[in-house]
Short mmCIF file of C-alpha atoms in Angstrom, two decimals:
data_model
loop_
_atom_site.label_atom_id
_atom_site.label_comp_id
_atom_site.label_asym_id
_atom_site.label_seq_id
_atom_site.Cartn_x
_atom_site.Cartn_y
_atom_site.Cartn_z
CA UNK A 1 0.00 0.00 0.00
CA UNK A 2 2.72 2.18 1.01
CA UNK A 3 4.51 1.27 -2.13
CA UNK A 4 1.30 2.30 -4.20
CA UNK A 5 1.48 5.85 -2.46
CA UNK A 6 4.59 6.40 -3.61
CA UNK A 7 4.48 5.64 -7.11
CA UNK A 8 1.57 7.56 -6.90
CA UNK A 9 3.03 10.66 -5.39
CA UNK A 10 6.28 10.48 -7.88
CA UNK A 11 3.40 10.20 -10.98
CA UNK A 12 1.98 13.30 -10.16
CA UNK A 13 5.18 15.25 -9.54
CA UNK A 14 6.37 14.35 -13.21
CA UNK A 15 2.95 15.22 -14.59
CA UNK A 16 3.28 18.97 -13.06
CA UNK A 17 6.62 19.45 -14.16
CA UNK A 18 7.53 21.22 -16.77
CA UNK A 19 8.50 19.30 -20.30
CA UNK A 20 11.90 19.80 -21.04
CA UNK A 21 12.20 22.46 -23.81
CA UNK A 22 15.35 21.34 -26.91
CA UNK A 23 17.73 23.45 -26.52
CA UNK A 24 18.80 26.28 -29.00
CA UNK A 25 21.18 26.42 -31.52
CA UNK A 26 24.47 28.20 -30.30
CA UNK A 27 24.42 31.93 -32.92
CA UNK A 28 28.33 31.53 -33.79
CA UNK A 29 30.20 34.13 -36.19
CA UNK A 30 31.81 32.39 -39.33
CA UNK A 31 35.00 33.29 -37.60
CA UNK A 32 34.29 31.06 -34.44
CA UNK A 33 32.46 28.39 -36.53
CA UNK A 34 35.65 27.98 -38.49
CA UNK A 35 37.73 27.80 -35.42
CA UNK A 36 36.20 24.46 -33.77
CA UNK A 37 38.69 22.24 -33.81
CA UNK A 38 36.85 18.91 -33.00
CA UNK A 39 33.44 19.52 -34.39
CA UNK A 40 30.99 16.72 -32.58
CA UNK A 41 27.58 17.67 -34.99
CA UNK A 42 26.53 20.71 -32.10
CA UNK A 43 23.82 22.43 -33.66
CA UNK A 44 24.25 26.09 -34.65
CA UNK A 45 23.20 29.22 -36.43
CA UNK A 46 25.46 31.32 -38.94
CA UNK A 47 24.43 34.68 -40.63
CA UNK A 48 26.23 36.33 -43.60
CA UNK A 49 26.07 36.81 -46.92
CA UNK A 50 26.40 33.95 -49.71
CA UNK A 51 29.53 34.18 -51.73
CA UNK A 52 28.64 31.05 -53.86
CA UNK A 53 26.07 29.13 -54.27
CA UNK A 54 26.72 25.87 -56.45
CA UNK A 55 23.72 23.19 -57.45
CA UNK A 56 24.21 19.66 -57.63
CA UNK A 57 21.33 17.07 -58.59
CA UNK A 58 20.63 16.02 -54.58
CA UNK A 59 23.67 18.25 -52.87
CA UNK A 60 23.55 22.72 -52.57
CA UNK A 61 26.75 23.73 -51.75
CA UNK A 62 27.19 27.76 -50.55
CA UNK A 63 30.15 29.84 -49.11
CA UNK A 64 28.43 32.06 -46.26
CA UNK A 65 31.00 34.80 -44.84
CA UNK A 66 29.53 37.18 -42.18
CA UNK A 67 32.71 40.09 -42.34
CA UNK A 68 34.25 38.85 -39.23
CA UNK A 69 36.92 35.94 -41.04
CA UNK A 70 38.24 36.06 -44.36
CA UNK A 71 37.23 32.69 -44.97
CA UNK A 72 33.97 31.84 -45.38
CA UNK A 73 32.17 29.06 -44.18
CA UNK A 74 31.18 26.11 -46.95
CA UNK A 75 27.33 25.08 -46.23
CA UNK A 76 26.51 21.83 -47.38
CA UNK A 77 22.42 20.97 -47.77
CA UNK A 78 20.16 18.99 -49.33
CA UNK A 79 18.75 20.05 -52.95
CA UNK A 80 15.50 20.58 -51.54
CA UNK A 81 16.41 23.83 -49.58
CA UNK A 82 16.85 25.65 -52.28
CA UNK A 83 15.08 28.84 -53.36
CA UNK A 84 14.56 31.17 -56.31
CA UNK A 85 16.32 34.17 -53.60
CA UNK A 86 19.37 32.48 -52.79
CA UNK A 87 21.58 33.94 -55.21
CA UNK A 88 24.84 35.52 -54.97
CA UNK A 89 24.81 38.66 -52.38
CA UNK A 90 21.69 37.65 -50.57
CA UNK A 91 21.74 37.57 -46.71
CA UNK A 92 21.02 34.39 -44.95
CA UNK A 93 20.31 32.71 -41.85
CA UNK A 94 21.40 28.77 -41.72
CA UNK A 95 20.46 26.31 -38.77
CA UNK A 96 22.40 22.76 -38.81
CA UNK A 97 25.13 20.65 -37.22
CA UNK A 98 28.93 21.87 -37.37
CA UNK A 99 30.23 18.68 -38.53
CA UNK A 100 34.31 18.09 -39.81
CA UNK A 101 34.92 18.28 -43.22
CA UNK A 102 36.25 15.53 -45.86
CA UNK A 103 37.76 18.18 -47.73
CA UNK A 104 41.30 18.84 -46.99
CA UNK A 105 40.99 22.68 -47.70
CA UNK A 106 38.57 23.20 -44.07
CA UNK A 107 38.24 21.51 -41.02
CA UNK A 108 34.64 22.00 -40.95
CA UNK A 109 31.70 22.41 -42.53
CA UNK A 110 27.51 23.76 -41.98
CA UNK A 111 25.49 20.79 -42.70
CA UNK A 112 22.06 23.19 -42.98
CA UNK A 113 19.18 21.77 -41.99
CA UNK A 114 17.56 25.22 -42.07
CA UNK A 115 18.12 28.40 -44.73
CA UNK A 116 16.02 31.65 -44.44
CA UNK A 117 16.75 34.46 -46.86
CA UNK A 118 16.95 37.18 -45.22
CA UNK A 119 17.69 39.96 -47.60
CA UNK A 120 17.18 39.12 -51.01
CA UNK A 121 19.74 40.25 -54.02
CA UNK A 122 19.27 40.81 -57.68
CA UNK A 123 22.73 39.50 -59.35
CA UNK A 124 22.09 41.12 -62.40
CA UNK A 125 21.87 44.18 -60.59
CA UNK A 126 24.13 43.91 -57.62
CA UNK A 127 27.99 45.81 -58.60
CA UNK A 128 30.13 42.83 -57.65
CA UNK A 129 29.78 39.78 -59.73
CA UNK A 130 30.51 36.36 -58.59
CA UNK A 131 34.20 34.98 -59.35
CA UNK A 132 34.97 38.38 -60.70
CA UNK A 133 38.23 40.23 -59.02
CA UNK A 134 37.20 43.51 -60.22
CA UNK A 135 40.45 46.40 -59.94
CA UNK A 136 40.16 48.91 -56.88
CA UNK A 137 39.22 51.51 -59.36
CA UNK A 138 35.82 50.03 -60.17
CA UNK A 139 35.00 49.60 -56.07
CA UNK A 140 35.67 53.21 -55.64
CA UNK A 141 32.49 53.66 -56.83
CA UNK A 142 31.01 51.98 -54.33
CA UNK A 143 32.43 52.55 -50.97
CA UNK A 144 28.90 51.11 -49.42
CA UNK A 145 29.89 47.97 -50.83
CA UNK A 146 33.57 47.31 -51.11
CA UNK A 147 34.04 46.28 -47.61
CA UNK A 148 32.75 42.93 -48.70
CA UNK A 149 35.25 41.57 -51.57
CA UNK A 150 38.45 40.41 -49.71
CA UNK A 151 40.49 42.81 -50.90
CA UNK A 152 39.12 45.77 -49.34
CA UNK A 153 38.39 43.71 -46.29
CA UNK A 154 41.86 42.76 -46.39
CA UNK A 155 43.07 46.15 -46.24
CA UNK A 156 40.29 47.11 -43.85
CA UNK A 157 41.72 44.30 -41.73
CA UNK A 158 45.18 45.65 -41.67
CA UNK A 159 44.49 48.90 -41.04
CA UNK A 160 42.74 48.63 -37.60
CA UNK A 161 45.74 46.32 -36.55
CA UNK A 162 47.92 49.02 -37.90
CA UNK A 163 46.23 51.82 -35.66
CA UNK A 164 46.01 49.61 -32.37
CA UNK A 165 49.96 48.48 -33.35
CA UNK A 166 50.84 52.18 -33.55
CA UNK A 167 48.71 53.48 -30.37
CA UNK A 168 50.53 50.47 -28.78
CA UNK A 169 53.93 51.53 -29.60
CA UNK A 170 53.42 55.15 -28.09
CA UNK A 171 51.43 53.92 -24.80
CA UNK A 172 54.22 51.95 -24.36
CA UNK A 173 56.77 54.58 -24.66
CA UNK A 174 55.03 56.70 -22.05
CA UNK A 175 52.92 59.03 -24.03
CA UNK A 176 49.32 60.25 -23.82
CA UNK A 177 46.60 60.01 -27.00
CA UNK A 178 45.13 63.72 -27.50
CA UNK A 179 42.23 64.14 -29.61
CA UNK A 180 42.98 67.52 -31.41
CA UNK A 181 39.91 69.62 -32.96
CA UNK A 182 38.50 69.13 -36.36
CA UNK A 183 37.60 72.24 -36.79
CA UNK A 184 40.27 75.52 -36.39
CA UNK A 185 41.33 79.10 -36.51
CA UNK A 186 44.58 78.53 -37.55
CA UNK A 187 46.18 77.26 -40.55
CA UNK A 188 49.16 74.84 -39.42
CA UNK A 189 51.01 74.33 -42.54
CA UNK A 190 50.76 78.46 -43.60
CA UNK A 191 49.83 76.87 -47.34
CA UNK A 192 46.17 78.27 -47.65
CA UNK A 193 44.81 75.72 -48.62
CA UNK A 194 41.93 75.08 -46.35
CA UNK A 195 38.41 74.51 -45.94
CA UNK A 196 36.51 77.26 -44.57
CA UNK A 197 33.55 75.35 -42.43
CA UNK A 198 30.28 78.20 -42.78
CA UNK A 199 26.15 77.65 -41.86
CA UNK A 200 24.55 75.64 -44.10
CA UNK A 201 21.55 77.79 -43.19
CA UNK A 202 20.40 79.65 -46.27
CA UNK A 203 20.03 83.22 -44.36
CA UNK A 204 23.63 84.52 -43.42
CA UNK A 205 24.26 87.59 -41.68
CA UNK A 206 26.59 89.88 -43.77
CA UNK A 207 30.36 89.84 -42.16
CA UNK A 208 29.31 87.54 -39.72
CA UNK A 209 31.22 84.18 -38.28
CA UNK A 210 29.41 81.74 -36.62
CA UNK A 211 32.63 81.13 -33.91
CA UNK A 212 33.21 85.13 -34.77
CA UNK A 213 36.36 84.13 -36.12
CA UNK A 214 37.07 82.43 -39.61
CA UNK A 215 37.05 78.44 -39.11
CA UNK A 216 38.33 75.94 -41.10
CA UNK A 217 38.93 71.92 -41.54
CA UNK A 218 41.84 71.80 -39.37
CA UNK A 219 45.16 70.07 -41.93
CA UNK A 220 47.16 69.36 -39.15
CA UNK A 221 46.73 68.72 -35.05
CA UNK A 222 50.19 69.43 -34.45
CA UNK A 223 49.53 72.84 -32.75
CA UNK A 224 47.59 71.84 -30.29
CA UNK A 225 49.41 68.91 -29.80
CA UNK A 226 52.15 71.70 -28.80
CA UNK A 227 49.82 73.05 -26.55
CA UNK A 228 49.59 69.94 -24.65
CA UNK A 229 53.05 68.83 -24.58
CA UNK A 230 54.78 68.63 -21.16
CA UNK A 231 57.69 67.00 -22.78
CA UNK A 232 61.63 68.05 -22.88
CA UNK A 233 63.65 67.24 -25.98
CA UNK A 234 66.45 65.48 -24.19
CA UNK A 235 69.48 67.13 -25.82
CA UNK A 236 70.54 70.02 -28.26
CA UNK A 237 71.68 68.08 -30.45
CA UNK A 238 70.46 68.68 -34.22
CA UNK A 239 67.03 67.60 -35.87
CA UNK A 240 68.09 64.45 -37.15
CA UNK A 241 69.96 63.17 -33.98
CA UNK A 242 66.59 62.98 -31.79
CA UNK A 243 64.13 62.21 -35.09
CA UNK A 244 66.11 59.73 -36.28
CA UNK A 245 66.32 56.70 -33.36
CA UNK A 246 62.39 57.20 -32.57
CA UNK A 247 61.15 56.53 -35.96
CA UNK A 248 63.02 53.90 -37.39
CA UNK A 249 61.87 52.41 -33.82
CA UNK A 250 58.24 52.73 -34.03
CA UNK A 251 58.41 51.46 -38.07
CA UNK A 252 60.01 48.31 -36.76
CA UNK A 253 57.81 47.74 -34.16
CA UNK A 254 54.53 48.41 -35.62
CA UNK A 255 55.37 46.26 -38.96
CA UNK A 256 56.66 43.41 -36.74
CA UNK A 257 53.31 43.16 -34.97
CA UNK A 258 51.71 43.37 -38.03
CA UNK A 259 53.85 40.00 -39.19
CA UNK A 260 54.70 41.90 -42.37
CA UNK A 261 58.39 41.94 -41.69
CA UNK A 262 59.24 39.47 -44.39
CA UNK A 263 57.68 41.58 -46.94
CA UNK A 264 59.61 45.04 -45.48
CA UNK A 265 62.67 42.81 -44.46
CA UNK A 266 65.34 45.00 -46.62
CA UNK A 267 63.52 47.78 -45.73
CA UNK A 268 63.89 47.60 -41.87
CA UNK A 269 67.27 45.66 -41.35
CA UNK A 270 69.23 48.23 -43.17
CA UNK A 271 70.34 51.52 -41.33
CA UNK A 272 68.21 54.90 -42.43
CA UNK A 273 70.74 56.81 -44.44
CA UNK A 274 70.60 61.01 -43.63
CA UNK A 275 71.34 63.40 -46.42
CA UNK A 276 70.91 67.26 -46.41
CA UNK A 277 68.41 68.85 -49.17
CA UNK A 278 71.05 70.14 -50.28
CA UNK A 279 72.93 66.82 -51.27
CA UNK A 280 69.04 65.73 -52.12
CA UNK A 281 69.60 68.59 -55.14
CA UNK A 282 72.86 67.56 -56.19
CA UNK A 283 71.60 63.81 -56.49
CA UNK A 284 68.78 65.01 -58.58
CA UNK A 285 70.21 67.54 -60.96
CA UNK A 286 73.20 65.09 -61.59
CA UNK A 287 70.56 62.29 -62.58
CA UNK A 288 69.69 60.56 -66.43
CA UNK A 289 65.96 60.88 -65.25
CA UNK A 290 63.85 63.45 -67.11
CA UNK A 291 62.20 65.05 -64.04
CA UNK A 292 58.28 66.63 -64.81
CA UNK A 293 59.61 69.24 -62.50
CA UNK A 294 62.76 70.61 -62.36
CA UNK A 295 65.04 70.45 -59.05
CA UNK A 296 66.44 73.46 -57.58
CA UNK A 297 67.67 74.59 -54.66
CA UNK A 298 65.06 76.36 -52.83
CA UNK A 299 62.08 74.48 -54.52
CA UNK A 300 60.36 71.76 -52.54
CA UNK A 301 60.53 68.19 -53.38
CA UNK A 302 58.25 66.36 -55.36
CA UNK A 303 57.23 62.47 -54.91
CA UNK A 304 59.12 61.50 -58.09
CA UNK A 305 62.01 63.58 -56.68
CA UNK A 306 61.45 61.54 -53.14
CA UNK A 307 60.97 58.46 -55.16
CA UNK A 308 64.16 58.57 -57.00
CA UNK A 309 66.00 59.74 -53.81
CA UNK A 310 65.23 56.30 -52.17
CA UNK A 311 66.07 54.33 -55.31
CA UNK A 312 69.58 56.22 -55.80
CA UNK A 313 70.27 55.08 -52.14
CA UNK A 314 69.61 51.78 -52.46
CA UNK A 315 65.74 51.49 -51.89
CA UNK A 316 66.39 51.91 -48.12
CA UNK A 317 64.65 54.62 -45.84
CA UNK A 318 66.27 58.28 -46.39
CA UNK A 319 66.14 61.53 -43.55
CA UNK A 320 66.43 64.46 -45.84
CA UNK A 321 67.41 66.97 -43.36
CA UNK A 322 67.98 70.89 -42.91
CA UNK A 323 65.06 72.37 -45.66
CA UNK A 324 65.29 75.96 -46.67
CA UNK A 325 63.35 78.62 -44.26
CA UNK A 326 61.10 79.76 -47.24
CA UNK A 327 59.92 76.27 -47.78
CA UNK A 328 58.56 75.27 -44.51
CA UNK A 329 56.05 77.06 -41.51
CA UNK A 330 57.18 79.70 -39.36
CA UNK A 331 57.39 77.47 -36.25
CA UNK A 332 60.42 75.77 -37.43
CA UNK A 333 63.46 76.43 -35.55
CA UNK A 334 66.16 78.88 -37.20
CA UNK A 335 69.25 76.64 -38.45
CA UNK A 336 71.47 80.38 -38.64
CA UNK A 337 73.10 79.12 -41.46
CA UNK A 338 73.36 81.64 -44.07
CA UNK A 339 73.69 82.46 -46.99
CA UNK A 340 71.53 79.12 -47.54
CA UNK A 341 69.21 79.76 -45.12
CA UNK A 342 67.95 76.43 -43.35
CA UNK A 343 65.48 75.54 -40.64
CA UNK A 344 66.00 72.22 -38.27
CA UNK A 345 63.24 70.28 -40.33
CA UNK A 346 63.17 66.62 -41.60
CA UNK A 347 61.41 64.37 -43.78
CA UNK A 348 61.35 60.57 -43.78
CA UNK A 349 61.54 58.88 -47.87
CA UNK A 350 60.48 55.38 -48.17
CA UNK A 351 60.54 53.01 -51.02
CA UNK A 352 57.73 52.76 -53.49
CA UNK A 353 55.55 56.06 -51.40
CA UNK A 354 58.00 59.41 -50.90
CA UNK A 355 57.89 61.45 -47.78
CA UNK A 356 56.10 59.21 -44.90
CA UNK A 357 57.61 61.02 -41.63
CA UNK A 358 57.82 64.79 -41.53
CA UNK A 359 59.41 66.46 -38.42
CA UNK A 360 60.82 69.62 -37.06
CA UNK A 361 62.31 70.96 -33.73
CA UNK A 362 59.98 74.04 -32.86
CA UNK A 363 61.34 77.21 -32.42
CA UNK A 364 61.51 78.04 -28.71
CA UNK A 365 63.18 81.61 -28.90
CA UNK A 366 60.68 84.08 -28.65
CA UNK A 367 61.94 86.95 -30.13
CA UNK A 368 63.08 84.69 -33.28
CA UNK A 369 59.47 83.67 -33.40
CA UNK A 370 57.82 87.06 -33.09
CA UNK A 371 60.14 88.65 -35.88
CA UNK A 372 59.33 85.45 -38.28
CA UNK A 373 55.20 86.07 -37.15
CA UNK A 374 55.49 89.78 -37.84
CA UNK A 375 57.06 89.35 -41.41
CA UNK A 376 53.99 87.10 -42.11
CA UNK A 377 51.33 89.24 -40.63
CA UNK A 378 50.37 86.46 -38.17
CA UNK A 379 51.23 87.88 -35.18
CA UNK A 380 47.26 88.54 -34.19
CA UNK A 381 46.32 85.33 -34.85
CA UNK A 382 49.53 83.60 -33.43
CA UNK A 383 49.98 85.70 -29.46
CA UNK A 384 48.75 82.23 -27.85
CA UNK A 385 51.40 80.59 -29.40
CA UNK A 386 53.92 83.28 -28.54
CA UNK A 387 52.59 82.53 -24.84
CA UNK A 388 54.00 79.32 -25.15
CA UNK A 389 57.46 80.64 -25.33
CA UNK A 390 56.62 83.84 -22.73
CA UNK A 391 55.84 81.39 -20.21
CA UNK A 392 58.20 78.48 -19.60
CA UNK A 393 59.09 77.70 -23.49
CA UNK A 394 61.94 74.34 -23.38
CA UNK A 395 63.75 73.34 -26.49
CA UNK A 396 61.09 70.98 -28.40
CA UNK A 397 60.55 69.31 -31.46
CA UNK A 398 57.82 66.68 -33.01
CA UNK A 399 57.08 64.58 -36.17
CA UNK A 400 53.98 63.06 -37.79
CA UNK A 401 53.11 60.30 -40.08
CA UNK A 402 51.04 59.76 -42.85
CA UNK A 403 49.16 57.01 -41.79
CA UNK A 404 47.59 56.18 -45.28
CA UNK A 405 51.44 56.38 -46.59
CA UNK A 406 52.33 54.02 -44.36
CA UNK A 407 49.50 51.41 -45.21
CA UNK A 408 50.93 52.22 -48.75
CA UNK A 409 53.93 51.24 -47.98
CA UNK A 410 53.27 48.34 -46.05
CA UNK A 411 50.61 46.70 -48.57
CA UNK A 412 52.12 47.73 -51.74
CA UNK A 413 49.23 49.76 -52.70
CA UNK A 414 49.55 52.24 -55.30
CA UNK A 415 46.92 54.66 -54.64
CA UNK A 416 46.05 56.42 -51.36
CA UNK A 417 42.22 56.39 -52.05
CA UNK A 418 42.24 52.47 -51.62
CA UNK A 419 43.47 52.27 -48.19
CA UNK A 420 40.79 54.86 -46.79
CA UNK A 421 37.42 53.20 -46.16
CA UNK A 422 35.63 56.36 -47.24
CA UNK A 423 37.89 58.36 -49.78
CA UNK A 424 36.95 61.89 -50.43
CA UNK A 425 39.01 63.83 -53.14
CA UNK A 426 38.14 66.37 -56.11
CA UNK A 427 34.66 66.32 -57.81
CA UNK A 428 34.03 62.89 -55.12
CA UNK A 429 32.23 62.72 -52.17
CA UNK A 430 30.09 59.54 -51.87
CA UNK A 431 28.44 58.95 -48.60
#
């Protein structure tokens, strides 16, 4: 009787319970799905979009990549999943087992039990064609799209290592990231050739500035960066002396991280030679090359100039030191050289790009700074920066990079515009 109460009592507790619900499919990223070593037939979900889709009489094979691997993940299903909408470009959602692959090419492999078409795609429409490896001129014109061929993810891909191998390199080194302004008062380079930023609004008020001052799209942080800097230049020792250890430093590091070293390996083991632009002019006007523009001293350097320069030295990394005073911005420090007047400024050549580095020391002396201001007329618009050397000034100097250059450099890309995700030059602005 007892026994009968019990079975009793353990029947109705499995009644109330609830019924065990299956359990979902894992949501995994091509990039994970693709690193399971030991697949074990775990059912998951994948999202992307189809690179291929190939139809057999009972077997649809695909190539799903969601942006976050190169690779993309090979689908295998049965015939009977397919649709009219999966086509090339579509975006899909697949349900199956991660199993391992027979193929030798993958470890494993989406057998679908499940494909929803999420976003449907016309391929007679749609800019990128299947198999096609259209040149990086054709993607320009479509910068919404690009991103998903491999080479522009490839480059993509490299260039957010590149900027967290760079930011390393400094936060390592002991310095602080500053965000400089985008838009400015002040024209860094003294070229003139800016972008003055006005209302959009279609009523303006005659000789009237929205920040009561001209503004523009700012060419250069360095300035501010300036501002900011509680930093002593270590020694007095000329432009070169202090430029020269840091960069070829921070090149070496960066590209290591990036595991591009064999590529940029004669590039890097080599010492960086350091000529003057003067010995830059004799070089050129003693070359065979038929320049498009003619060197001479006190003209500034032009890439096929910069590019020839690194050739003639043995396609190693060049300093071209000591530029003339009319050549370069008034905060440039005096060399007191005359007759050839020079100022303490650098510039960094590199094979296959030009000028990647430029670099100055700053010219502390105040009164040498207010005398070069007041033959410009910039002596208004300049008083906070004479401040700097009223109140405390120490012997300074700082370089930047062209990052673009340097993704140039490091890829082998020809043109600039195909390392920027969003390119914007003359008569272009998409997006």
């Amino acid at each position: 009787m007892l026994g009968a109460r019990c079975l009793l009592r353990a029947l109705r507790s499995c009644s109330s319970a609830p019924c065990p619900r299956p359990k979902p499919p894992a949501r995994l990223s091509v990039r994970d799905a693709l690193r399971v070593q030991s697949p074990s037939g775990e059912r998951v979900t994948v999202q992307g979009w189809v690179r291929s889709v190939r139809s057999q009489k009972e077997v649809l094979f695909l190539h799903v990549n969601d942006g976050s691997s190169l690779e993309s993940l090979q689908i295998v299903a049965d015939s009977n999943l397919e649709s009219r909408e999966l086509d090339f470009g579509c975006s899909v959602e697949i349900q199956g087992q991660l199993v391992k692959s027979p193929y030798k090419r993958q470890n494993v492999e989406l057998k679908a039990e499940k494909i929803e078409v999420v976003g449907t795609c016309d391929p007679k429409d749609f800019p990128l064609k299947y198999k096609d490896r259209p040149p990086l001129e054709y993607l320009r014109q479509f910068p919404h799209l690009r991103c998903r061929t491999n080479a522009l993810g490839s480059i993509l891909r490299v260039r957010s290592e590149a900027t967290a191998a760079i930011h390393s390199f400094f936060k390592d080194n002991g310095f602080v990231h500053i965000h400089t302004p985008i838009i400015t008062s002040n024209d860094c380079e003294g070229a003139g050739e800016l972008f003055q930023v006005e209302p959009s609004s279609k009523i303006k008020v005659p000789e009237e500035n929205f920040f009561d001052v001209p503004a523009f799209l700012t060419v250069s942080g360095q300035l501010h960066l300036e501002v900011m800097s509680g930093s002593w230049r270590g020694s007095s020792s000329p432009s070169q002396r202090w430029f020269s250890p840091a960069v070829p430093r921070m090149l070496r590091s960066a590209t290591n991280s990036l595991l591009l070293a064999k590529r940029l390996e004669h590039m890097l083991k080599n010492n960086f030679l350091t000529i003057s632009y003067t010995e830059a002019m004799e070089i050129l006007k003693q070359a065979s090359q038929n320049f498009t523009f003619t060197p001479e001293w006190g003209v500034d350097l032009y890439t096929e100039h910069e590019k020839y320069l690194v050739e003639h030295c043995g396609n190693i990394p060049v300093f071209v030191i000591n530029y003339p005073l009319s050549l370069k911005p008034f905060y440039m420090r005096d060399n007191e050289d005359g007759p050839q007047h020079t100022v303490a400024a650098v510039d960094l050549l590199v094979p296959g790009v030009g000028e990647l580095f430029g670099g100055s020391l700053r010219e502390e002396r105040y009164h040498f700074l207010e005398q070069r201001l007041a033959r410009s007329g910039l002596t208004e618009a300049y008083q906070w920066y004479l401040d700097l050397r009223r109140f405390g000034s120490v012997p300074h100097g700082g370089f930047g990079m062209g990052f673009e250059r340097y993704l140039q450099c490091i890829l082998g890309i020809d043109n600039i515009k195909d390392v920027i995700p969003f390119p914007r030059f003359t008569h272009s602005c998409i997006l």
